[in-house]
CSV table of N, CA and C in Angstrom, one decimal:
chain,number,residue,atom,x,y,z
A,1,MET,N,14.7,3.7,13.9
A,1,MET,CA,14.2,3.4,12.6
A,1,MET,C,12.6,3.3,12.7
A,2,GLU,N,11.9,3.9,11.8
A,2,GLU,CA,10.5,3.9,11.8
A,2,GLU,C,10.0,2.8,10.9
A,3,GLU,N,9.0,2.0,11.4
A,3,GLU,CA,8.4,1.0,10.6
A,3,GLU,C,6.9,1.2,10.6
A,4,ILE,N,6.3,0.7,9.5
A,4,ILE,CA,4.8,0.9,9.3
A,4,ILE,C,4.2,-0.5,9.1
A,5,THR,N,3.1,-0.7,9.7
A,5,THR,CA,2.3,-2.0,9.5
A,5,THR,C,0.9,-1.6,8.9
A,6,LEU,N,0.6,-2.3,7.8
A,6,LEU,CA,-0.7,-2.0,7.2
A,6,LEU,C,-1.4,-3.3,6.9
A,7,ILE,N,-2.8,-3.3,7.1
A,7,ILE,CA,-3.6,-4.4,6.7
A,7,ILE,C,-4.6,-3.9,5.7
A,8,GLY,N,-4.7,-4.6,4.6
A,8,GLY,CA,-5.6,-4.1,3.6
A,8,GLY,C,-5.8,-5.1,2.5
A,9,ASN,N,-6.4,-4.6,1.4
A,9,ASN,CA,-6.6,-5.5,0.2
A,9,ASN,C,-5.9,-4.9,-1.0
A,10,LEU,N,-5.4,-5.8,-1.9
A,10,LEU,CA,-4.7,-5.4,-3.1
A,10,LEU,C,-5.7,-4.8,-4.0
A,11,GLY,N,-5.3,-3.7,-4.6
A,11,GLY,CA,-6.1,-3.0,-5.6
A,11,GLY,C,-5.9,-3.5,-7.0
A,12,ASN,N,-4.8,-4.3,-7.2
A,12,ASN,CA,-4.5,-4.8,-8.5
A,12,ASN,C,-3.6,-6.0,-8.4
A,13,ASP,N,-3.5,-6.8,-9.4
A,13,ASP,CA,-2.6,-7.9,-9.4
A,13,ASP,C,-1.1,-7.4,-9.3
A,14,PRO,N,-0.2,-8.1,-8.6
A,14,PRO,CA,1.1,-7.6,-8.5
A,14,PRO,C,1.8,-7.4,-9.9
A,15,ASP,N,2.6,-6.3,-10.0
A,15,ASP,CA,3.3,-6.0,-11.2
A,15,ASP,C,4.7,-6.4,-11.0
A,16,VAL,N,5.2,-7.3,-11.9
A,16,VAL,CA,6.6,-7.8,-11.8
A,16,VAL,C,7.5,-7.0,-12.8
A,17,ARG,N,8.7,-6.6,-12.3
A,17,ARG,CA,9.7,-6.0,-13.1
A,17,ARG,C,11.1,-6.3,-12.6
A,18,TYR,N,12.1,-6.0,-13.3
A,18,TYR,CA,13.4,-6.3,-12.9
A,18,TYR,C,14.3,-5.0,-13.0
A,19,THR,N,15.2,-4.8,-12.1
A,19,THR,CA,16.1,-3.6,-12.1
A,19,THR,C,17.1,-3.9,-13.2
A,20,ASN,N,17.9,-2.8,-13.5
A,20,ASN,CA,19.0,-3.0,-14.4
A,20,ASN,C,20.0,-4.0,-14.0
A,21,GLY,N,20.1,-4.2,-12.7
A,21,GLY,CA,21.0,-5.2,-12.1
A,21,GLY,C,20.4,-6.6,-12.0
A,22,GLY,N,19.2,-6.8,-12.5
A,22,GLY,CA,18.6,-8.1,-12.6
A,22,GLY,C,17.8,-8.5,-11.3
A,23,GLU,N,17.6,-7.6,-10.4
A,23,GLU,CA,16.9,-7.9,-9.2
A,23,GLU,C,15.4,-7.8,-9.5
A,24,LYS,N,14.7,-8.8,-9.0
A,24,LYS,CA,13.2,-8.9,-9.2
A,24,LYS,C,12.5,-8.0,-8.2
A,25,VAL,N,11.5,-7.2,-8.7
A,25,VAL,CA,10.7,-6.3,-7.8
A,25,VAL,C,9.3,-6.5,-8.2
A,26,VAL,N,8.4,-6.7,-7.2
A,26,VAL,CA,7.0,-6.8,-7.4
A,26,VAL,C,6.3,-5.6,-6.7
A,27,SER,N,5.5,-4.9,-7.4
A,27,SER,CA,4.7,-3.7,-6.8
A,27,SER,C,3.2,-4.0,-6.9
A,28,PHE,N,2.5,-3.5,-5.9
A,28,PHE,CA,1.1,-3.6,-5.9
A,28,PHE,C,0.5,-2.4,-5.1
A,29,SER,N,-0.7,-2.1,-5.4
A,29,SER,CA,-1.4,-1.0,-4.6
A,29,SER,C,-2.2,-1.7,-3.5
A,30,LEU,N,-2.2,-1.1,-2.3
A,30,LEU,CA,-2.9,-1.6,-1.2
A,30,LEU,C,-3.9,-0.6,-0.6
A,31,ALA,N,-5.2,-1.0,-0.5
A,31,ALA,CA,-6.2,-0.2,0.1
A,31,ALA,C,-6.4,-0.5,1.5
A,32,VAL,N,-6.3,0.5,2.4
A,32,VAL,CA,-6.5,0.3,3.8
A,32,VAL,C,-7.7,1.1,4.3
A,33,GLN,N,-8.6,0.4,4.9
A,33,GLN,CA,-9.9,1.0,5.4
A,33,GLN,C,-9.5,2.2,6.3
A,34,ALA,N,-10.2,3.3,6.0
A,34,ALA,CA,-9.9,4.6,6.7
A,34,ALA,C,-11.2,5.2,7.3
A,35,GLY,N,-12.1,4.4,7.7
A,35,GLY,CA,-13.3,4.9,8.3
A,35,GLY,C,-14.4,5.3,7.3
A,36,LYS,N,-15.3,6.2,7.6
A,36,LYS,CA,-16.3,6.6,6.8
A,36,LYS,C,-16.4,8.2,6.7
A,37,ASN,N,-16.9,8.7,5.6
A,37,ASN,CA,-17.2,10.1,5.6
A,37,ASN,C,-18.5,10.5,6.2
A,38,THR,N,-18.9,11.7,6.2
A,38,THR,CA,-20.1,12.2,6.8
A,38,THR,C,-21.4,11.6,6.2
A,39,GLN,N,-21.3,11.1,4.9
A,39,GLN,CA,-22.4,10.5,4.3
A,39,GLN,C,-22.4,9.0,4.5
A,40,GLY,N,-21.5,8.5,5.3
A,40,GLY,CA,-21.5,7.0,5.6
A,40,GLY,C,-20.8,6.2,4.6
A,41,GLU,N,-20.1,6.8,3.6
A,41,GLU,CA,-19.4,6.0,2.6
A,41,GLU,C,-18.0,5.6,3.1
A,42,ALA,N,-17.7,4.4,2.8
A,42,ALA,CA,-16.3,3.9,3.2
A,42,ALA,C,-15.2,4.7,2.5
A,43,LEU,N,-14.2,5.0,3.3
A,43,LEU,CA,-13.0,5.6,2.7
A,43,LEU,C,-11.8,4.7,2.8
A,44,ALA,N,-10.9,4.8,1.9
A,44,ALA,CA,-9.7,4.0,2.0
A,44,ALA,C,-8.4,4.9,1.8
A,45,HIS,N,-7.3,4.5,2.4
A,45,HIS,CA,-6.0,5.1,2.1
A,45,HIS,C,-5.3,4.1,1.2
A,46,TRP,N,-4.7,4.7,0.1
A,46,TRP,CA,-4.0,3.8,-0.8
A,46,TRP,C,-2.5,4.0,-0.7
A,47,TYR,N,-1.8,2.8,-0.7
A,47,TYR,CA,-0.4,2.8,-0.6
A,47,TYR,C,0.2,2.0,-1.8
A,48,THR,N,1.4,2.3,-2.2
A,48,THR,CA,2.1,1.5,-3.2
A,48,THR,C,3.2,0.7,-2.5
A,49,CYS,N,3.2,-0.6,-2.6
A,49,CYS,CA,4.1,-1.5,-1.9
A,49,CYS,C,5.0,-2.2,-2.9
A,50,ASP,N,6.3,-2.3,-2.5
A,50,ASP,CA,7.3,-3.0,-3.3
A,50,ASP,C,7.9,-4.2,-2.5
A,51,ALA,N,8.0,-5.3,-3.1
A,51,ALA,CA,8.7,-6.5,-2.5
A,51,ALA,C,9.8,-6.9,-3.4
A,52,TRP,N,10.9,-7.3,-2.8
A,52,TRP,CA,12.2,-7.6,-3.6
A,52,TRP,C,12.5,-9.0,-3.5
A,53,GLU,N,13.2,-9.5,-4.5
A,53,GLU,CA,13.8,-10.8,-4.6
A,53,GLU,C,12.9,-12.0,-4.1
A,54,ARG,N,13.3,-12.7,-3.1
A,54,ARG,CA,12.5,-13.9,-2.6
A,54,ARG,C,11.1,-13.5,-2.3
A,55,LEU,N,10.9,-12.4,-1.6
A,55,LEU,CA,9.5,-12.0,-1.2
A,55,LEU,C,8.7,-11.6,-2.5
A,56,ALA,N,9.4,-11.1,-3.5
A,56,ALA,CA,8.8,-10.8,-4.7
A,56,ALA,C,8.3,-12.1,-5.4
A,57,ASP,N,9.0,-13.1,-5.3
A,57,ASP,CA,8.6,-14.4,-5.8
A,57,ASP,C,7.3,-14.9,-5.2
A,58,ILE,N,7.3,-14.8,-3.8
A,58,ILE,CA,6.1,-15.2,-3.1
A,58,ILE,C,4.9,-14.4,-3.4
A,59,CYS,N,5.1,-13.1,-3.5
A,59,CYS,CA,4.0,-12.2,-3.8
A,59,CYS,C,3.4,-12.5,-5.2
A,60,GLU,N,4.3,-12.7,-6.2
A,60,GLU,CA,3.9,-13.0,-7.5
A,60,GLU,C,3.1,-14.3,-7.5
A,61,GLN,N,3.5,-15.3,-6.8
A,61,GLN,CA,2.9,-16.6,-6.8
A,61,GLN,C,1.5,-16.6,-6.1
A,62,TYR,N,1.4,-15.9,-5.0
A,62,TYR,CA,0.2,-16.1,-4.1
A,62,TYR,C,-0.8,-14.9,-4.1
A,63,LEU,N,-0.4,-13.7,-4.4
A,63,LEU,CA,-1.2,-12.5,-4.3
A,63,LEU,C,-2.0,-12.2,-5.6
A,64,ARG,N,-3.2,-11.8,-5.5
A,64,ARG,CA,-4.0,-11.4,-6.6
A,64,ARG,C,-4.9,-10.2,-6.1
A,65,LYS,N,-5.4,-9.5,-7.1
A,65,LYS,CA,-6.3,-8.4,-6.8
A,65,LYS,C,-7.4,-8.8,-5.8
A,66,GLY,N,-7.5,-8.0,-4.7
A,66,GLY,CA,-8.5,-8.3,-3.7
A,66,GLY,C,-7.9,-9.1,-2.5
A,67,SER,N,-6.7,-9.7,-2.6
A,67,SER,CA,-6.1,-10.5,-1.6
A,67,SER,C,-6.0,-9.6,-0.3
A,68,LYS,N,-6.3,-10.1,0.8
A,68,LYS,CA,-6.1,-9.4,2.1
A,68,LYS,C,-4.7,-9.8,2.6
A,69,VAL,N,-3.9,-8.7,2.9
A,69,VAL,CA,-2.5,-8.9,3.3
A,69,VAL,C,-2.2,-8.0,4.5
A,70,LEU,N,-1.1,-8.4,5.2
A,70,LEU,CA,-0.5,-7.5,6.2
A,70,LEU,C,0.9,-7.2,5.6
A,71,VAL,N,1.2,-5.9,5.6
A,71,VAL,CA,2.4,-5.4,5.0
A,71,VAL,C,3.2,-4.7,6.1
A,72,ARG,N,4.4,-5.1,6.3
A,72,ARG,CA,5.3,-4.4,7.3
A,72,ARG,C,6.6,-4.0,6.6
A,73,GLY,N,6.9,-2.7,6.8
A,73,GLY,CA,8.2,-2.3,6.2
A,73,GLY,C,8.5,-0.8,6.5
A,74,LEU,N,9.5,-0.3,5.9
A,74,LEU,CA,9.9,1.1,6.1
A,74,LEU,C,9.2,2.0,5.1
A,75,PRO,N,8.6,3.1,5.6
A,75,PRO,CA,8.0,4.0,4.7
A,75,PRO,C,9.0,4.9,4.0
A,76,ARG,N,8.7,5.2,2.7
A,76,ARG,CA,9.6,6.2,2.0
A,76,ARG,C,9.1,7.6,2.2
A,77,ALA,N,9.9,8.5,2.0
A,77,ALA,CA,9.6,9.9,2.2
A,77,ALA,C,8.4,10.4,1.4
A,78,GLU,N,8.2,9.9,0.2
A,78,GLU,CA,7.0,10.2,-0.6
A,78,GLU,C,5.7,9.8,0.1
A,79,ALA,N,5.8,8.8,0.9
A,79,ALA,CA,4.6,8.3,1.5
A,79,ALA,C,4.1,9.3,2.6
A,80,PHE,N,5.0,10.0,3.2
A,80,PHE,CA,4.6,11.0,4.2
A,80,PHE,C,3.9,12.2,3.6
A,81,ARG,N,4.4,12.6,2.4
A,81,ARG,CA,3.8,13.7,1.7
A,81,ARG,C,2.4,13.3,1.3
A,82,LEU,N,2.2,12.1,0.8
A,82,LEU,CA,0.9,11.6,0.4
A,82,LEU,C,0.0,11.5,1.5
A,83,LEU,N,0.4,11.0,2.7
A,83,LEU,CA,-0.4,10.9,3.8
A,83,LEU,C,-0.9,12.2,4.3
A,84,GLU,N,0.0,13.2,4.3
A,84,GLU,CA,-0.3,14.6,4.7
A,84,GLU,C,-1.4,15.1,3.8
A,85,ALA,N,-1.3,14.9,2.5
A,85,ALA,CA,-2.3,15.3,1.5
A,85,ALA,C,-3.7,14.6,1.8
A,86,LEU,N,-3.6,13.3,2.1
A,86,LEU,CA,-4.8,12.6,2.4
A,86,LEU,C,-5.5,13.1,3.6
A,87,TRP,N,-4.7,13.4,4.6
A,87,TRP,CA,-5.2,13.9,5.9
A,87,TRP,C,-5.9,15.3,5.7
A,88,ASP,N,-5.3,16.1,4.9
A,88,ASP,CA,-5.9,17.4,4.6
A,88,ASP,C,-7.2,17.2,3.8
A,89,LYS,N,-7.3,16.3,2.9
A,89,LYS,CA,-8.5,16.0,2.1
A,89,LYS,C,-9.6,15.5,3.0
A,90,GLU,N,-9.2,14.6,4.0
A,90,GLU,CA,-10.2,14.0,4.9
A,90,GLU,C,-10.8,15.1,5.8
A,91,GLU,N,-10.0,16.0,6.2
A,91,GLU,CA,-10.5,17.1,7.1
A,91,GLU,C,-11.5,17.9,6.3
A,92,GLU,N,-11.3,18.1,5.0
A,92,GLU,CA,-12.2,18.9,4.2
A,92,GLU,C,-13.5,18.1,4.0
A,93,GLU,N,-13.4,16.8,3.9
A,93,GLU,CA,-14.6,15.9,3.7
A,93,GLU,C,-15.4,15.6,4.9
A,94,GLY,N,-14.8,15.9,6.1
A,94,GLY,CA,-15.4,15.6,7.4
A,94,GLY,C,-15.5,14.2,7.7
A,95,VAL,N,-14.4,13.5,7.7
A,95,VAL,CA,-14.3,12.1,8.0
A,95,VAL,C,-14.6,11.8,9.5
A,96,ASP,N,-15.4,10.8,9.7
A,96,ASP,CA,-15.6,10.3,11.1
A,96,ASP,C,-14.9,8.9,11.2
A,97,ALA,N,-13.7,8.9,11.8
A,97,ALA,CA,-12.9,7.7,11.9
A,97,ALA,C,-13.5,6.7,12.9
C-alpha cells in the first residue's frame, strides 16, 4: 500500500459536509512548498485533503486558514494525474528545486 506524507499550510478554512449516510467529512486545501522558479519566486503544490468522522471533528475544531499541518494518508488516483500535470508545468517554468 502506498502512503503519502505532506507538510504544508491550509489554503482555506476546513469545509464541513455530511455524506448521505450521515458521516462527517472535512475537506481543506493544503499548499506544500515546492522550491522556486528561475525568477526566485516561491512555488507550491496544492492538494485537497479529506478527514472523516473523529478526525473531521478535530480538524474542524483546531484548523484554520494558514495552519501548518502534517498530513499522512493514501493518495487517490486523481492526485497522481494532478501531480503529473504539475511536474510538466514546472519543467516548462524551469523550477530549481
